[in-house]
């Protein structure tokens, strides 16, 4: 029972599911908006796909086998995003995004990030910034790189914040760097 043989007989549907509810999806066409959706719309999407097919082509056992194979063969798609989309990393806007209004100007003060635009405070707003850094720039970050990227001035706050993030660490003292988990 080779899985590959079944694929030629069954219709393939696809969708891009965005897990973060705060991600804004702007789609150029109706066709795109039905394929790129937030996670909370996934169940409705599945129901509507199910309704659009009337012939049963696979039994439960075959479906289980396919899903098992897909999970087993899954590999992370690691690409150099900046090279791929041909953007110079120096042109990336830096700073910490406000989780509420999206402004890129949060300021770290007394252990908290504060948005000067909508006054929202957050203990963890830098998490997204570090994640963005790992994806866009490189999979490791030093204290100095973190400060430059988040506009944080204090070297001590930076090292405290980074140490609390449960990232893997490499290097000693001044050369310490933090790695994408
Ligand atoms: Zn804000």
mmCIF file of C-alpha atoms and ligand atoms in Angstrom:
data_model
loop_
_atom_site.group_PDB
_atom_site.id
_atom_site.type_symbol
_atom_site.label_atom_id
_atom_site.label_comp_id
_atom_site.label_asym_id
_atom_site.label_seq_id
_atom_site.Cartn_x
_atom_site.Cartn_y
_atom_site.Cartn_z
ATOM 1 C CA UNK A 1 0.000 0.000 0.000
ATOM 2 C CA UNK A 2 2.201 2.838 -1.226
ATOM 3 C CA UNK A 3 0.862 6.226 -0.189
ATOM 4 C CA UNK A 4 2.105 7.903 -3.378
ATOM 5 C CA UNK A 5 -0.273 5.928 -5.557
ATOM 6 C CA UNK A 6 -3.337 7.255 -3.711
ATOM 7 C CA UNK A 7 -2.359 10.869 -4.199
ATOM 8 C CA UNK A 8 -2.980 10.711 -7.930
ATOM 9 C CA UNK A 9 -6.614 9.765 -7.255
ATOM 10 C CA UNK A 10 -7.586 12.129 -4.462
ATOM 11 C CA UNK A 11 -8.295 15.847 -4.716
ATOM 12 C CA UNK A 12 -5.779 18.003 -2.811
ATOM 13 C CA UNK A 13 -6.941 21.110 -0.974
ATOM 14 C CA UNK A 14 -4.570 23.534 0.684
ATOM 15 C CA UNK A 15 -4.755 26.438 3.095
ATOM 16 C CA UNK A 16 -2.301 28.609 4.967
ATOM 17 C CA UNK A 17 -3.313 28.823 8.629
ATOM 18 C CA UNK A 18 -2.057 31.739 10.671
ATOM 19 C CA UNK A 19 -1.797 30.829 14.351
ATOM 20 C CA UNK A 20 -1.311 34.323 15.758
ATOM 21 C CA UNK A 21 -4.700 36.091 16.096
ATOM 22 C CA UNK A 22 -3.004 39.502 15.908
ATOM 23 C CA UNK A 23 -1.566 38.864 12.440
ATOM 24 C CA UNK A 24 -3.316 41.069 9.917
ATOM 25 C CA UNK A 25 -4.132 39.258 6.689
ATOM 26 C CA UNK A 26 -4.472 41.597 3.735
ATOM 27 C CA UNK A 27 -5.389 39.664 0.629
ATOM 28 C CA UNK A 28 -5.304 41.011 -2.900
ATOM 29 C CA UNK A 29 -8.145 38.756 -4.064
ATOM 30 C CA UNK A 30 -11.106 36.736 -2.792
ATOM 31 C CA UNK A 31 -9.346 33.586 -3.892
ATOM 32 C CA UNK A 32 -6.392 34.351 -1.619
ATOM 33 C CA UNK A 33 -8.596 35.202 1.357
ATOM 34 C CA UNK A 34 -10.251 31.793 1.201
ATOM 35 C CA UNK A 35 -6.815 30.122 1.311
ATOM 36 C CA UNK A 36 -5.074 32.234 3.962
ATOM 37 C CA UNK A 37 -6.951 32.267 7.245
ATOM 38 C CA UNK A 38 -6.686 32.581 10.978
ATOM 39 C CA UNK A 39 -6.747 29.386 13.035
ATOM 40 C CA UNK A 40 -10.243 30.066 14.424
ATOM 41 C CA UNK A 41 -11.674 29.754 10.894
ATOM 42 C CA UNK A 42 -10.074 26.366 10.262
ATOM 43 C CA UNK A 43 -12.992 24.217 11.484
ATOM 44 C CA UNK A 44 -15.508 26.053 9.271
ATOM 45 C CA UNK A 45 -13.112 25.723 6.369
ATOM 46 C CA UNK A 46 -12.811 21.960 6.877
ATOM 47 C CA UNK A 47 -16.584 21.584 7.080
ATOM 48 C CA UNK A 48 -17.095 23.497 3.858
ATOM 49 C CA UNK A 49 -14.401 21.453 2.065
ATOM 50 C CA UNK A 50 -16.036 18.255 3.303
ATOM 51 C CA UNK A 51 -19.414 19.393 1.985
ATOM 52 C CA UNK A 52 -18.010 20.104 -1.471
ATOM 53 C CA UNK A 53 -17.042 16.442 -2.039
ATOM 54 C CA UNK A 54 -19.579 13.680 -2.203
ATOM 55 C CA UNK A 55 -17.564 10.613 -3.188
ATOM 56 C CA UNK A 56 -15.676 8.792 -0.458
ATOM 57 C CA UNK A 57 -12.333 7.736 -1.874
ATOM 58 C CA UNK A 58 -10.428 6.673 1.221
ATOM 59 C CA UNK A 59 -11.417 4.690 4.272
ATOM 60 C CA UNK A 60 -10.447 5.618 7.839
ATOM 61 C CA UNK A 61 -7.458 3.293 7.822
ATOM 62 C CA UNK A 62 -6.042 4.862 4.655
ATOM 63 C CA UNK A 63 -6.577 8.392 5.974
ATOM 64 C CA UNK A 64 -4.770 7.457 9.194
ATOM 65 C CA UNK A 65 -1.903 6.010 7.197
ATOM 66 C CA UNK A 66 -1.604 9.171 5.089
ATOM 67 C CA UNK A 67 -1.676 11.490 8.087
ATOM 68 C CA UNK A 68 0.938 9.350 9.834
ATOM 69 C CA UNK A 69 3.181 9.443 6.744
ATOM 70 C CA UNK A 70 2.764 13.201 6.332
ATOM 71 C CA UNK A 71 3.743 13.838 9.955
ATOM 72 C CA UNK A 72 6.712 11.465 9.716
ATOM 73 C CA UNK A 73 8.027 13.039 6.513
ATOM 74 C CA UNK A 74 7.495 16.616 7.675
ATOM 75 C CA UNK A 75 10.630 18.793 7.695
ATOM 76 C CA UNK A 76 10.935 22.432 8.728
ATOM 77 C CA UNK A 77 11.300 24.697 5.723
ATOM 78 C CA UNK A 78 14.397 26.711 6.628
ATOM 79 C CA UNK A 79 15.232 29.459 4.187
ATOM 80 C CA UNK A 80 17.244 32.654 4.261
ATOM 81 C CA UNK A 81 14.176 34.890 4.057
ATOM 82 C CA UNK A 82 16.074 38.089 3.272
ATOM 83 C CA UNK A 83 17.941 36.499 0.388
ATOM 84 C CA UNK A 84 14.779 34.837 -0.824
ATOM 85 C CA UNK A 85 12.771 38.045 -0.999
ATOM 86 C CA UNK A 86 15.861 40.105 -1.922
ATOM 87 C CA UNK A 87 15.683 42.608 0.932
ATOM 88 C CA UNK A 88 18.728 44.181 2.544
ATOM 89 C CA UNK A 89 18.620 43.378 6.316
ATOM 90 C CA UNK A 90 19.709 46.975 7.033
ATOM 91 C CA UNK A 91 16.365 48.235 5.738
ATOM 92 C CA UNK A 92 14.341 46.314 8.337
ATOM 93 C CA UNK A 93 12.586 48.598 10.807
ATOM 94 C CA UNK A 94 13.757 47.779 14.299
ATOM 95 C CA UNK A 95 12.069 48.182 17.671
ATOM 96 C CA UNK A 96 9.543 46.296 19.755
ATOM 97 C CA UNK A 97 5.996 46.055 18.423
ATOM 98 C CA UNK A 98 3.128 47.019 20.695
ATOM 99 C CA UNK A 99 0.894 43.914 20.972
ATOM 100 C CA UNK A 100 -2.148 46.204 21.136
ATOM 101 C CA UNK A 101 -1.745 48.905 18.466
ATOM 102 C CA UNK A 102 1.181 47.518 16.464
ATOM 103 C CA UNK A 103 3.316 50.634 16.890
ATOM 104 C CA UNK A 104 7.025 49.845 16.696
ATOM 105 C CA UNK A 105 8.100 52.124 19.490
ATOM 106 C CA UNK A 106 7.745 50.329 22.811
ATOM 107 C CA UNK A 107 10.081 51.599 25.502
ATOM 108 C CA UNK A 108 11.514 49.435 28.283
ATOM 109 C CA UNK A 109 11.113 51.024 31.657
ATOM 110 C CA UNK A 110 11.178 49.510 35.145
ATOM 111 C CA UNK A 111 10.928 45.933 33.937
ATOM 112 C CA UNK A 112 8.127 46.527 31.449
ATOM 113 C CA UNK A 113 7.618 47.528 27.852
ATOM 114 C CA UNK A 114 5.391 50.561 27.515
ATOM 115 C CA UNK A 115 3.761 51.813 24.323
ATOM 116 C CA UNK A 116 3.982 55.623 24.062
ATOM 117 C CA UNK A 117 1.088 55.608 21.580
ATOM 118 C CA UNK A 118 -1.661 53.622 23.336
ATOM 119 C CA UNK A 119 -0.049 53.267 26.807
ATOM 120 C CA UNK A 120 -0.260 49.467 26.737
ATOM 121 C CA UNK A 121 2.287 47.707 28.963
ATOM 122 C CA UNK A 122 3.749 44.251 28.423
ATOM 123 C CA UNK A 123 6.295 42.000 30.116
ATOM 124 C CA UNK A 124 6.833 39.882 27.033
ATOM 125 C CA UNK A 125 6.588 42.178 23.988
ATOM 126 C CA UNK A 126 10.263 41.483 23.191
ATOM 127 C CA UNK A 127 9.531 37.786 22.585
ATOM 128 C CA UNK A 128 8.088 38.591 19.174
ATOM 129 C CA UNK A 129 11.059 40.836 18.365
ATOM 130 C CA UNK A 130 13.544 38.062 19.144
ATOM 131 C CA UNK A 131 11.503 35.603 17.121
ATOM 132 C CA UNK A 132 11.474 38.051 14.197
ATOM 133 C CA UNK A 133 15.224 38.515 14.532
ATOM 134 C CA UNK A 134 15.820 34.756 14.386
ATOM 135 C CA UNK A 135 13.663 34.411 11.298
ATOM 136 C CA UNK A 136 14.761 37.517 9.435
ATOM 137 C CA UNK A 137 18.372 38.142 10.385
ATOM 138 C CA UNK A 138 20.027 35.012 11.806
ATOM 139 C CA UNK A 139 19.327 32.158 14.235
ATOM 140 C CA UNK A 140 21.395 33.621 17.091
ATOM 141 C CA UNK A 141 21.566 36.966 18.871
ATOM 142 C CA UNK A 142 24.085 38.667 21.169
ATOM 143 C CA UNK A 143 23.345 41.182 23.899
ATOM 144 C CA UNK A 144 24.501 44.060 21.649
ATOM 145 C CA UNK A 145 22.441 42.840 18.696
ATOM 146 C CA UNK A 146 19.407 42.486 20.944
ATOM 147 C CA UNK A 147 19.814 46.051 22.219
ATOM 148 C CA UNK A 148 20.230 47.429 18.723
ATOM 149 C CA UNK A 149 17.185 45.549 17.472
ATOM 150 C CA UNK A 150 14.906 46.411 20.403
ATOM 151 C CA UNK A 151 16.274 49.942 21.042
ATOM 152 C CA UNK A 152 17.082 48.945 24.600
ATOM 153 C CA UNK A 153 19.892 50.995 26.129
ATOM 154 C CA UNK A 154 20.802 49.060 29.261
ATOM 155 C CA UNK A 155 23.221 46.171 28.800
ATOM 156 C CA UNK A 156 22.113 44.799 32.200
ATOM 157 C CA UNK A 157 18.396 44.832 31.382
ATOM 158 C CA UNK A 158 19.207 43.159 28.072
ATOM 159 C CA UNK A 159 21.133 40.346 29.690
ATOM 160 C CA UNK A 160 18.425 39.856 32.336
ATOM 161 C CA UNK A 161 15.693 39.748 29.681
ATOM 162 C CA UNK A 162 17.630 37.363 27.432
ATOM 163 C CA UNK A 163 18.501 35.044 30.325
ATOM 164 C CA UNK A 164 14.792 34.775 31.222
ATOM 165 C CA UNK A 165 13.786 33.736 27.728
ATOM 166 C CA UNK A 166 14.921 30.116 28.107
ATOM 167 C CA UNK A 167 17.005 30.310 24.954
ATOM 168 C CA UNK A 168 19.959 28.042 24.434
ATOM 169 C CA UNK A 169 23.230 29.830 25.180
ATOM 170 C CA UNK A 170 26.690 29.686 23.678
ATOM 171 C CA UNK A 171 29.968 31.534 24.296
ATOM 172 C CA UNK A 172 31.284 32.979 27.545
ATOM 173 C CA UNK A 173 30.652 36.319 29.247
ATOM 174 C CA UNK A 174 31.215 39.084 26.667
ATOM 175 C CA UNK A 175 30.905 36.678 23.759
ATOM 176 C CA UNK A 176 27.696 35.097 24.957
ATOM 177 C CA UNK A 177 25.043 34.548 22.344
ATOM 178 C CA UNK A 178 21.521 33.160 22.466
ATOM 179 C CA UNK A 179 20.254 30.579 20.015
ATOM 180 C CA UNK A 180 16.889 29.943 18.449
ATOM 181 C CA UNK A 181 15.318 27.003 20.290
HETATM 182 ZN ZN1 LIG B 1 0.316 50.617 21.447
#
